Amino acid sequence: MAGRTSKPTVGALPDATVKSPVVSVVLTWLAWALFAASVAALVTRVRFGITGEIPGVVAVDGLTVLLWVVVSFFSGIVHSYSRRYMAGSAHEERFFAGVFGFTVIVMALVAADHLALFWVLWLAMGLVMAALVGIVEGWHQARAAASVARRYFLASSAFLGIGFVTLWWATGAQTVSGVAAAADGLAGPVWLVSAGAVVLAAMIQSALLPFHTWLLASMTAPTPASALMHAGFVNAGGILLTRFAPVVTGDPTLMLVIVVLGAISALGGKFLKAVQPDVKSRLACSTVGQMGFMIMQAGLGFFGAAITHLVLHGFYKAHHFLSAGEEVEHTAPGGESRDLGVVGFGITLLTGLAGGAVFAVLTGKGLHFDSGLVLALIVTLTTLQAARSVVARMSLPAVLRYGAIPVVFLPAIAGYALVYSVVSTLLGDLPVLAAPTELTVVHGVVVAGFLLAYAGVETGVYKRSARLYVALVNASQPPTDTLLTDRGDYNEQ
C-alpha cells in the first residue's frame, strides 16, 4: 500500500496567470459596462426624473432601471467569477456567450412594452437558461436536465401567450401599459382566462410547487449559472405579476388564490430543504420557498414588497451559490444539531416579535387590520430564517449562537424595511404598487399554518415521523435520468 494516499486527487485549480480567451475577457468588460450604464440611468432618473421610451415598443420606468442595475451587477459578478471557474473548460466561450446573452435578454425584457416583444423575450430567456443547464455536451444527466427545463419554460411561454392573446382580444391594447390602462374593464371568463394564464406562467418560471422539478433537476448547470438562475431567472415570476398587477388585482378571490399558492410553496420549500443532504439541493429547495414568499407578497397586494424580496433574495442566493464550495469544505457529517430546542425557540420567538414591530413601525405595514399584517409576518419569518442561517455558519457555542440571532436579525430586518421604502419610492410610477386586501379566514389559516410549520421544522419535530421524512425525500427528487449518482458523472472529459 506504499505510495498511496487516503485522499483522492481531483486535479489542481486552473492557473490564474494563464491568459483568458478573448471572448470571456471582452464579455466580462461588457457586462460591467452595462452595470455602469445602468447605474447612470438610475441616477439620472432619480436626480432628474428623465424617462426614455420608444412609443409602443419600449418604456423605461423605475422598475426598469432598478432591475437593470440588479441584473447587470449579478451578471458582472458571475462573469468575473467564471473567468477562474470555467478556465480550461471546452465550453468556456459558449458559456460566456450564454450568460451575456441571458443578461441582455433580461434587461430588454424589463423594458419591453409591446406584448409580442415581451413574449418573445420571455421565451428566449427560458431557452437560453435551459442551454446553460445542459451546456456540457455528452453528459447524459446535463442533457436530460436541459430537456426538463426546456419543457417547463415552453409551457410557461405557452400560458403567457394565451394570457397575452386574451388580453389583446379583450382590451384591444398591444402594449403592457395599454393593458394596464384598460384593465378596469376586464371581467368574467375573459378576465379569468387571462389572469389565470399569467399567474400560471409566473408560477412555472419561479419554480413554485408543483412546478419545482425543473429547478431541482438543474444541478448539472455550472455553479455560476446556478447563481444567475437563482438570483435572477426565477424572480421573473414576481416581475411578471408586478407588470400585470392591474389585471391580477381585478378580483379578491384570485388574490387569495395567489396567496395560498405562494404559501404552499413557501412551506413546501422549507420542509424539502430540511431533508436535503447536499449544499446545492438545499439552496434549490430554499429558492422554491423564497419564491413562494415572493408570490405571496404579490397576492397580499404589496407588489413593491415582492420586488424588494426578489432583489434581496437575489443578493443572498448569489452569495450562497458562489460560496457553496466553502460551505462544503467547512461542513462535516455528524456535527452538532442545529435544532433550536425549547430555550432557543423561545429566544427566536421573542426576537421575531421585536423584528416584526421594527418592520411595522418603519414601513407602516402591519399597523392596520388588513393584509399588511400578513406581510409583516412573512417578512419577519424570511429575514429571521436568513439570520439564523448566517449564525449557524459561525463557529459559536450554542449559548452564544442564541444571543447572536437578535444581533444579526434586528439590523437585517431594519435594513429590509429601509430597502423596501427606497424601492417603493422608486416604483412610484407603477399603475399598482400596493393594493392591500381585507383579512379573511383564509389569511388566518395561512398564518396558522406558517407558524405551526415553522415551529415544527425549527424544533426538528418532523424528524420523528419516518413516513413524513420519506415523503419529503421523494417529493424533492428530480427525474431519475437527471440524477448524479456517481462521482465519475462530474467528469466532463
PDB file of C-alpha atoms in Angstrom, residues 43-300:
ATOM      1  CA  VAL A  43     -29.079  58.184 -11.038  1.00  0.00           C
ATOM      2  CA  THR A  44     -30.430  60.152 -14.000  1.00  0.00           C
ATOM      3  CA  ARG A  45     -33.956  59.021 -13.257  1.00  0.00           C
ATOM      4  CA  VAL A  46     -33.772  59.713  -9.528  1.00  0.00           C
ATOM      5  CA  ARG A  47     -31.967  63.044  -9.911  1.00  0.00           C
ATOM      6  CA  PHE A  48     -33.695  64.475 -12.970  1.00  0.00           C
ATOM      7  CA  GLY A  49     -36.797  62.297 -13.445  1.00  0.00           C
ATOM      8  CA  ILE A  50     -35.813  61.553 -17.027  1.00  0.00           C
ATOM      9  CA  THR A  51     -37.507  58.587 -18.693  1.00  0.00           C
ATOM     10  CA  GLY A  52     -36.944  57.044 -22.074  1.00  0.00           C
ATOM     11  CA  GLU A  53     -39.254  55.206 -24.401  1.00  0.00           C
ATOM     12  CA  ILE A  54     -39.942  54.089 -27.917  1.00  0.00           C
ATOM     13  CA  PRO A  55     -43.723  54.510 -28.023  1.00  0.00           C
ATOM     14  CA  GLY A  56     -45.479  51.183 -28.269  1.00  0.00           C
ATOM     15  CA  VAL A  57     -42.247  49.186 -28.041  1.00  0.00           C
ATOM     16  CA  VAL A  58     -40.091  50.092 -25.026  1.00  0.00           C
ATOM     17  CA  ALA A  59     -40.905  52.032 -21.844  1.00  0.00           C
ATOM     18  CA  VAL A  60     -38.260  52.746 -19.199  1.00  0.00           C
ATOM     19  CA  ASP A  61     -39.691  53.348 -15.722  1.00  0.00           C
ATOM     20  CA  GLY A  62     -38.493  52.989 -12.132  1.00  0.00           C
ATOM     21  CA  LEU A  63     -38.851  49.206 -12.160  1.00  0.00           C
ATOM     22  CA  THR A  64     -36.814  49.005 -15.367  1.00  0.00           C
ATOM     23  CA  VAL A  65     -33.809  50.969 -14.132  1.00  0.00           C
ATOM     24  CA  LEU A  66     -33.821  49.214 -10.757  1.00  0.00           C
ATOM     25  CA  LEU A  67     -33.763  45.784 -12.364  1.00  0.00           C
ATOM     26  CA  TRP A  68     -31.156  46.903 -14.885  1.00  0.00           C
ATOM     27  CA  VAL A  69     -28.820  47.709 -12.005  1.00  0.00           C
ATOM     28  CA  VAL A  70     -29.557  44.452 -10.167  1.00  0.00           C
ATOM     29  CA  VAL A  71     -29.334  42.150 -13.195  1.00  0.00           C
ATOM     30  CA  SER A  72     -26.183  43.753 -14.633  1.00  0.00           C
ATOM     31  CA  PHE A  73     -24.476  43.642 -11.223  1.00  0.00           C
ATOM     32  CA  PHE A  74     -25.201  39.925 -10.807  1.00  0.00           C
ATOM     33  CA  SER A  75     -24.043  39.364 -14.372  1.00  0.00           C
ATOM     34  CA  GLY A  76     -20.769  41.204 -13.772  1.00  0.00           C
ATOM     35  CA  ILE A  77     -20.088  39.142 -10.664  1.00  0.00           C
ATOM     36  CA  VAL A  78     -20.891  35.882 -12.471  1.00  0.00           C
ATOM     37  CA  HIS A  79     -18.709  36.833 -15.453  1.00  0.00           C
ATOM     38  CA  SER A  80     -15.758  37.715 -13.220  1.00  0.00           C
ATOM     39  CA  TYR A  81     -16.185  34.604 -11.058  1.00  0.00           C
ATOM     40  CA  SER A  82     -16.433  32.382 -14.123  1.00  0.00           C
ATOM     41  CA  ARG A  83     -13.090  33.591 -15.505  1.00  0.00           C
ATOM     42  CA  ARG A  84     -11.480  31.270 -12.934  1.00  0.00           C
ATOM     43  CA  TYR A  85     -14.276  28.718 -12.601  1.00  0.00           C
ATOM     44  CA  MET A  86     -14.559  27.948 -16.327  1.00  0.00           C
ATOM     45  CA  ALA A  87     -10.839  28.265 -17.152  1.00  0.00           C
ATOM     46  CA  GLY A  88      -9.725  25.376 -19.311  1.00  0.00           C
ATOM     47  CA  SER A  89     -13.257  24.130 -19.989  1.00  0.00           C
ATOM     48  CA  ALA A  90     -14.049  23.135 -23.551  1.00  0.00           C
ATOM     49  CA  HIS A  91     -17.335  25.009 -23.141  1.00  0.00           C
ATOM     50  CA  GLU A  92     -15.917  28.266 -21.786  1.00  0.00           C
ATOM     51  CA  GLU A  93     -16.674  30.545 -24.719  1.00  0.00           C
ATOM     52  CA  ARG A  94     -20.162  29.128 -25.215  1.00  0.00           C
ATOM     53  CA  PHE A  95     -20.836  29.542 -21.504  1.00  0.00           C
ATOM     54  CA  PHE A  96     -19.808  33.208 -21.505  1.00  0.00           C
ATOM     55  CA  ALA A  97     -21.857  33.858 -24.637  1.00  0.00           C
ATOM     56  CA  GLY A  98     -24.885  32.267 -22.970  1.00  0.00           C
ATOM     57  CA  VAL A  99     -24.532  34.233 -19.727  1.00  0.00           C
ATOM     58  CA  PHE A 100     -24.046  37.545 -21.530  1.00  0.00           C
ATOM     59  CA  GLY A 101     -26.914  36.788 -23.913  1.00  0.00           C
ATOM     60  CA  PHE A 102     -29.146  35.963 -20.954  1.00  0.00           C
ATOM     61  CA  THR A 103     -28.217  39.288 -19.347  1.00  0.00           C
ATOM     62  CA  VAL A 104     -29.114  41.287 -22.438  1.00  0.00           C
ATOM     63  CA  ILE A 105     -32.409  39.428 -22.854  1.00  0.00           C
ATOM     64  CA  VAL A 106     -33.497  40.049 -19.266  1.00  0.00           C
ATOM     65  CA  MET A 107     -32.531  43.725 -19.441  1.00  0.00           C
ATOM     66  CA  ALA A 108     -34.588  44.053 -22.628  1.00  0.00           C
ATOM     67  CA  LEU A 109     -37.496  42.137 -21.065  1.00  0.00           C
ATOM     68  CA  VAL A 110     -37.900  44.528 -18.128  1.00  0.00           C
ATOM     69  CA  ALA A 111     -38.053  47.448 -20.578  1.00  0.00           C
ATOM     70  CA  ALA A 112     -40.360  45.815 -23.137  1.00  0.00           C
ATOM     71  CA  ASP A 113     -43.790  47.403 -23.529  1.00  0.00           C
ATOM     72  CA  HIS A 114     -45.166  45.661 -26.603  1.00  0.00           C
ATOM     73  CA  LEU A 115     -46.840  42.370 -25.711  1.00  0.00           C
ATOM     74  CA  ALA A 116     -45.283  40.474 -28.631  1.00  0.00           C
ATOM     75  CA  LEU A 117     -41.785  41.709 -27.755  1.00  0.00           C
ATOM     76  CA  PHE A 118     -42.305  40.839 -24.095  1.00  0.00           C
ATOM     77  CA  TRP A 119     -43.416  37.320 -25.036  1.00  0.00           C
ATOM     78  CA  VAL A 120     -40.511  36.708 -27.432  1.00  0.00           C
ATOM     79  CA  LEU A 121     -38.013  37.816 -24.793  1.00  0.00           C
ATOM     80  CA  TRP A 122     -39.723  35.651 -22.145  1.00  0.00           C
ATOM     81  CA  LEU A 123     -39.374  32.639 -24.445  1.00  0.00           C
ATOM     82  CA  ALA A 124     -35.756  33.457 -25.305  1.00  0.00           C
ATOM     83  CA  MET A 125     -34.875  33.885 -21.621  1.00  0.00           C
ATOM     84  CA  GLY A 126     -36.083  30.351 -20.875  1.00  0.00           C
ATOM     85  CA  LEU A 127     -34.362  28.758 -23.851  1.00  0.00           C
ATOM     86  CA  VAL A 128     -31.000  30.372 -23.033  1.00  0.00           C
ATOM     87  CA  MET A 129     -31.221  29.272 -19.402  1.00  0.00           C
ATOM     88  CA  ALA A 130     -32.066  25.715 -20.480  1.00  0.00           C
ATOM     89  CA  ALA A 131     -28.987  25.767 -22.718  1.00  0.00           C
ATOM     90  CA  LEU A 132     -26.837  26.798 -19.737  1.00  0.00           C
ATOM     91  CA  VAL A 133     -28.271  23.948 -17.652  1.00  0.00           C
ATOM     92  CA  GLY A 134     -27.199  21.422 -20.293  1.00  0.00           C
ATOM     93  CA  ILE A 135     -24.089  23.166 -21.553  1.00  0.00           C
ATOM     94  CA  VAL A 136     -21.813  20.131 -21.139  1.00  0.00           C
ATOM     95  CA  GLU A 137     -22.198  18.118 -24.341  1.00  0.00           C
ATOM     96  CA  GLY A 138     -22.056  14.370 -23.986  1.00  0.00           C
ATOM     97  CA  TRP A 139     -23.099  14.465 -20.324  1.00  0.00           C
ATOM     98  CA  HIS A 140     -26.322  12.470 -20.192  1.00  0.00           C
ATOM     99  CA  GLN A 141     -27.643  13.993 -16.967  1.00  0.00           C
ATOM    100  CA  ALA A 142     -26.974  17.528 -18.186  1.00  0.00           C
ATOM    101  CA  ARG A 143     -28.787  16.987 -21.454  1.00  0.00           C
ATOM    102  CA  ALA A 144     -31.729  15.383 -19.637  1.00  0.00           C
ATOM    103  CA  ALA A 145     -31.907  18.280 -17.161  1.00  0.00           C
ATOM    104  CA  ALA A 146     -31.842  20.780 -20.019  1.00  0.00           C
ATOM    105  CA  SER A 147     -34.686  18.911 -21.688  1.00  0.00           C
ATOM    106  CA  VAL A 148     -36.760  19.001 -18.493  1.00  0.00           C
ATOM    107  CA  ALA A 149     -36.127  22.731 -18.036  1.00  0.00           C
ATOM    108  CA  ARG A 150     -36.907  23.462 -21.674  1.00  0.00           C
ATOM    109  CA  ARG A 151     -40.291  21.713 -21.452  1.00  0.00           C
ATOM    110  CA  TYR A 152     -41.282  23.724 -18.402  1.00  0.00           C
ATOM    111  CA  PHE A 153     -40.131  27.004 -19.934  1.00  0.00           C
ATOM    112  CA  LEU A 154     -42.029  26.301 -23.140  1.00  0.00           C
ATOM    113  CA  ALA A 155     -45.139  25.591 -21.061  1.00  0.00           C
ATOM    114  CA  SER A 156     -44.650  28.891 -19.230  1.00  0.00           C
ATOM    115  CA  SER A 157     -44.329  30.718 -22.544  1.00  0.00           C
ATOM    116  CA  ALA A 158     -47.431  28.964 -23.874  1.00  0.00           C
ATOM    117  CA  PHE A 159     -49.517  30.095 -20.877  1.00  0.00           C
ATOM    118  CA  LEU A 160     -48.153  33.607 -21.187  1.00  0.00           C
ATOM    119  CA  GLY A 161     -49.036  33.611 -24.881  1.00  0.00           C
ATOM    120  CA  ILE A 162     -52.605  32.569 -24.052  1.00  0.00           C
ATOM    121  CA  GLY A 163     -52.834  35.316 -21.471  1.00  0.00           C
ATOM    122  CA  PHE A 164     -51.491  37.969 -23.841  1.00  0.00           C
ATOM    123  CA  VAL A 165     -53.727  36.986 -26.736  1.00  0.00           C
ATOM    124  CA  THR A 166     -56.751  37.032 -24.435  1.00  0.00           C
ATOM    125  CA  LEU A 167     -55.807  40.443 -23.055  1.00  0.00           C
ATOM    126  CA  TRP A 168     -55.292  41.834 -26.553  1.00  0.00           C
ATOM    127  CA  TRP A 169     -58.643  40.425 -27.686  1.00  0.00           C
ATOM    128  CA  ALA A 170     -60.472  41.838 -24.633  1.00  0.00           C
ATOM    129  CA  THR A 171     -58.853  45.290 -24.464  1.00  0.00           C
ATOM    130  CA  GLY A 172     -57.606  45.931 -27.982  1.00  0.00           C
ATOM    131  CA  ALA A 173     -54.285  47.026 -26.440  1.00  0.00           C
ATOM    132  CA  GLN A 174     -50.999  45.711 -27.786  1.00  0.00           C
ATOM    133  CA  THR A 175     -48.788  47.070 -25.008  1.00  0.00           C
ATOM    134  CA  VAL A 176     -48.275  46.316 -21.324  1.00  0.00           C
ATOM    135  CA  SER A 177     -49.112  49.924 -20.449  1.00  0.00           C
ATOM    136  CA  GLY A 178     -52.199  49.802 -22.643  1.00  0.00           C
ATOM    137  CA  VAL A 179     -53.464  46.647 -20.939  1.00  0.00           C
ATOM    138  CA  ALA A 180     -52.879  48.243 -17.524  1.00  0.00           C
ATOM    139  CA  ALA A 181     -54.883  51.299 -18.537  1.00  0.00           C
ATOM    140  CA  ALA A 182     -57.796  49.183 -19.780  1.00  0.00           C
ATOM    141  CA  ALA A 183     -57.729  46.561 -17.013  1.00  0.00           C
ATOM    142  CA  ASP A 184     -60.706  48.066 -15.168  1.00  0.00           C
ATOM    143  CA  GLY A 185     -62.944  46.900 -17.995  1.00  0.00           C
ATOM    144  CA  LEU A 186     -61.899  43.255 -17.689  1.00  0.00           C
ATOM    145  CA  ALA A 187     -64.409  40.862 -16.156  1.00  0.00           C
ATOM    146  CA  GLY A 188     -65.952  37.439 -16.462  1.00  0.00           C
ATOM    147  CA  PRO A 189     -64.452  34.432 -18.247  1.00  0.00           C
ATOM    148  CA  VAL A 190     -62.122  36.550 -20.385  1.00  0.00           C
ATOM    149  CA  TRP A 191     -60.526  38.110 -17.327  1.00  0.00           C
ATOM    150  CA  LEU A 192     -60.290  34.727 -15.589  1.00  0.00           C
ATOM    151  CA  VAL A 193     -58.516  33.111 -18.543  1.00  0.00           C
ATOM    152  CA  SER A 194     -56.065  35.973 -18.995  1.00  0.00           C
ATOM    153  CA  ALA A 195     -55.272  36.427 -15.297  1.00  0.00           C
ATOM    154  CA  GLY A 196     -55.079  32.681 -14.672  1.00  0.00           C
ATOM    155  CA  ALA A 197     -52.694  32.178 -17.592  1.00  0.00           C
ATOM    156  CA  VAL A 198     -50.405  34.978 -16.374  1.00  0.00           C
ATOM    157  CA  VAL A 199     -50.339  33.508 -12.855  1.00  0.00           C
ATOM    158  CA  LEU A 200     -49.524  30.026 -14.168  1.00  0.00           C
ATOM    159  CA  ALA A 201     -46.696  31.402 -16.326  1.00  0.00           C
ATOM    160  CA  ALA A 202     -45.269  33.151 -13.263  1.00  0.00           C
ATOM    161  CA  MET A 203     -45.549  30.024 -11.119  1.00  0.00           C
ATOM    162  CA  ILE A 204     -43.691  27.847 -13.609  1.00  0.00           C
ATOM    163  CA  GLN A 205     -40.893  30.337 -14.167  1.00  0.00           C
ATOM    164  CA  SER A 206     -40.451  30.845 -10.424  1.00  0.00           C
ATOM    165  CA  ALA A 207     -40.418  27.078  -9.754  1.00  0.00           C
ATOM    166  CA  LEU A 208     -43.381  27.075  -7.383  1.00  0.00           C
ATOM    167  CA  LEU A 209     -44.865  23.749  -6.340  1.00  0.00           C
ATOM    168  CA  PRO A 210     -45.776  21.603  -8.219  1.00  0.00           C
ATOM    169  CA  PHE A 211     -43.562  23.065 -10.992  1.00  0.00           C
ATOM    170  CA  HIS A 212     -40.336  22.901  -8.964  1.00  0.00           C
ATOM    171  CA  THR A 213     -38.979  19.781 -10.675  1.00  0.00           C
ATOM    172  CA  TRP A 214     -37.034  21.711 -13.314  1.00  0.00           C
ATOM    173  CA  LEU A 215     -35.166  23.636 -10.628  1.00  0.00           C
ATOM    174  CA  LEU A 216     -34.229  20.505  -8.668  1.00  0.00           C
ATOM    175  CA  ALA A 217     -33.017  18.905 -11.908  1.00  0.00           C
ATOM    176  CA  SER A 218     -30.802  21.877 -12.771  1.00  0.00           C
ATOM    177  CA  MET A 219     -27.884  20.813 -10.551  1.00  0.00           C
ATOM    178  CA  THR A 220     -25.938  19.985 -13.716  1.00  0.00           C
ATOM    179  CA  ALA A 221     -25.568  23.693 -14.502  1.00  0.00           C
ATOM    180  CA  PRO A 222     -22.162  25.207 -13.709  1.00  0.00           C
ATOM    181  CA  THR A 223     -22.309  26.866 -10.288  1.00  0.00           C
ATOM    182  CA  PRO A 224     -22.055  30.434 -11.705  1.00  0.00           C
ATOM    183  CA  ALA A 225     -25.030  29.673 -13.948  1.00  0.00           C
ATOM    184  CA  SER A 226     -26.906  28.345 -10.911  1.00  0.00           C
ATOM    185  CA  ALA A 227     -26.155  31.598  -9.108  1.00  0.00           C
ATOM    186  CA  LEU A 228     -27.560  33.602 -12.020  1.00  0.00           C
ATOM    187  CA  MET A 229     -30.572  31.298 -12.214  1.00  0.00           C
ATOM    188  CA  HIS A 230     -31.461  31.536  -8.532  1.00  0.00           C
ATOM    189  CA  ALA A 231     -30.588  35.220  -8.214  1.00  0.00           C
ATOM    190  CA  GLY A 232     -32.264  36.400 -11.397  1.00  0.00           C
ATOM    191  CA  PHE A 233     -34.146  33.947 -13.574  1.00  0.00           C
ATOM    192  CA  VAL A 234     -36.627  32.597 -11.026  1.00  0.00           C
ATOM    193  CA  ASN A 235     -37.512  36.149  -9.994  1.00  0.00           C
ATOM    194  CA  ALA A 236     -39.207  36.655 -13.356  1.00  0.00           C
ATOM    195  CA  GLY A 237     -42.500  35.435 -11.899  1.00  0.00           C
ATOM    196  CA  GLY A 238     -42.621  38.352  -9.463  1.00  0.00           C
ATOM    197  CA  ILE A 239     -41.704  40.802 -12.214  1.00  0.00           C
ATOM    198  CA  LEU A 240     -44.489  39.429 -14.420  1.00  0.00           C
ATOM    199  CA  LEU A 241     -47.137  39.766 -11.690  1.00  0.00           C
ATOM    200  CA  THR A 242     -45.964  43.303 -10.913  1.00  0.00           C
ATOM    201  CA  ARG A 243     -46.162  44.359 -14.561  1.00  0.00           C
ATOM    202  CA  PHE A 244     -49.679  42.940 -14.812  1.00  0.00           C
ATOM    203  CA  ALA A 245     -50.827  43.916 -11.319  1.00  0.00           C
ATOM    204  CA  PRO A 246     -53.874  45.793 -12.695  1.00  0.00           C
ATOM    205  CA  VAL A 247     -55.029  42.505 -14.227  1.00  0.00           C
ATOM    206  CA  VAL A 248     -54.451  40.127 -11.307  1.00  0.00           C
ATOM    207  CA  THR A 249     -55.871  42.531  -8.698  1.00  0.00           C
ATOM    208  CA  GLY A 250     -59.222  42.564 -10.503  1.00  0.00           C
ATOM    209  CA  ASP A 251     -60.833  40.173  -8.031  1.00  0.00           C
ATOM    210  CA  PRO A 252     -60.124  39.475  -4.326  1.00  0.00           C
ATOM    211  CA  THR A 253     -60.715  35.754  -4.850  1.00  0.00           C
ATOM    212  CA  LEU A 254     -57.823  35.457  -7.296  1.00  0.00           C
ATOM    213  CA  MET A 255     -55.596  37.367  -4.887  1.00  0.00           C
ATOM    214  CA  LEU A 256     -56.482  34.841  -2.176  1.00  0.00           C
ATOM    215  CA  VAL A 257     -55.666  32.003  -4.567  1.00  0.00           C
ATOM    216  CA  ILE A 258     -52.250  33.573  -5.256  1.00  0.00           C
ATOM    217  CA  VAL A 259     -51.617  33.854  -1.503  1.00  0.00           C
ATOM    218  CA  VAL A 260     -52.492  30.178  -0.981  1.00  0.00           C
ATOM    219  CA  LEU A 261     -50.337  29.025  -3.916  1.00  0.00           C
ATOM    220  CA  GLY A 262     -47.420  31.062  -2.636  1.00  0.00           C
ATOM    221  CA  ALA A 263     -47.907  29.753   0.910  1.00  0.00           C
ATOM    222  CA  ILE A 264     -47.880  26.136  -0.282  1.00  0.00           C
ATOM    223  CA  SER A 265     -44.525  26.673  -1.979  1.00  0.00           C
ATOM    224  CA  ALA A 266     -43.109  28.674   0.912  1.00  0.00           C
ATOM    225  CA  LEU A 267     -43.952  25.917   3.385  1.00  0.00           C
ATOM    226  CA  GLY A 268     -43.114  23.094   0.985  1.00  0.00           C
ATOM    227  CA  GLY A 269     -39.727  24.566   0.147  1.00  0.00           C
ATOM    228  CA  LYS A 270     -38.829  24.850   3.832  1.00  0.00           C
ATOM    229  CA  PHE A 271     -39.741  21.217   4.516  1.00  0.00           C
ATOM    230  CA  LEU A 272     -37.984  19.955   1.370  1.00  0.00           C
ATOM    231  CA  LYS A 273     -34.844  21.889   2.275  1.00  0.00           C
ATOM    232  CA  ALA A 274     -34.754  20.223   5.691  1.00  0.00           C
ATOM    233  CA  VAL A 275     -34.149  16.744   4.202  1.00  0.00           C
ATOM    234  CA  GLN A 276     -31.542  17.631   1.564  1.00  0.00           C
ATOM    235  CA  PRO A 277     -28.077  16.097   2.021  1.00  0.00           C
ATOM    236  CA  ASP A 278     -26.075  18.395  -0.291  1.00  0.00           C
ATOM    237  CA  VAL A 279     -25.500  22.117  -0.475  1.00  0.00           C
ATOM    238  CA  LYS A 280     -26.875  22.910  -3.949  1.00  0.00           C
ATOM    239  CA  SER A 281     -30.062  20.898  -3.416  1.00  0.00           C
ATOM    240  CA  ARG A 282     -30.701  22.709  -0.141  1.00  0.00           C
ATOM    241  CA  LEU A 283     -30.227  26.021  -1.909  1.00  0.00           C
ATOM    242  CA  ALA A 284     -32.629  24.956  -4.672  1.00  0.00           C
ATOM    243  CA  CYS A 285     -35.333  23.969  -2.173  1.00  0.00           C
ATOM    244  CA  SER A 286     -34.717  27.221  -0.318  1.00  0.00           C
ATOM    245  CA  THR A 287     -35.357  29.088  -3.561  1.00  0.00           C
ATOM    246  CA  VAL A 288     -38.672  27.248  -4.017  1.00  0.00           C
ATOM    247  CA  GLY A 289     -39.697  28.504  -0.585  1.00  0.00           C
ATOM    248  CA  GLN A 290     -38.436  32.042  -1.116  1.00  0.00           C
ATOM    249  CA  MET A 291     -40.238  32.348  -4.438  1.00  0.00           C
ATOM    250  CA  GLY A 292     -43.376  31.214  -2.618  1.00  0.00           C
ATOM    251  CA  PHE A 293     -42.915  34.115  -0.211  1.00  0.00           C
ATOM    252  CA  MET A 294     -42.447  36.492  -3.154  1.00  0.00           C
ATOM    253  CA  ILE A 295     -45.657  35.325  -4.855  1.00  0.00           C
ATOM    254  CA  MET A 296     -47.485  35.584  -1.521  1.00  0.00           C
ATOM    255  CA  GLN A 297     -46.458  39.218  -1.220  1.00  0.00           C
ATOM    256  CA  ALA A 298     -47.933  39.893  -4.644  1.00  0.00           C
ATOM    257  CA  GLY A 299     -51.123  38.073  -3.626  1.00  0.00           C
ATOM    258  CA  LEU A 300     -51.370  40.210  -0.500  1.00  0.00           C
TER     259      LEU A 300
END
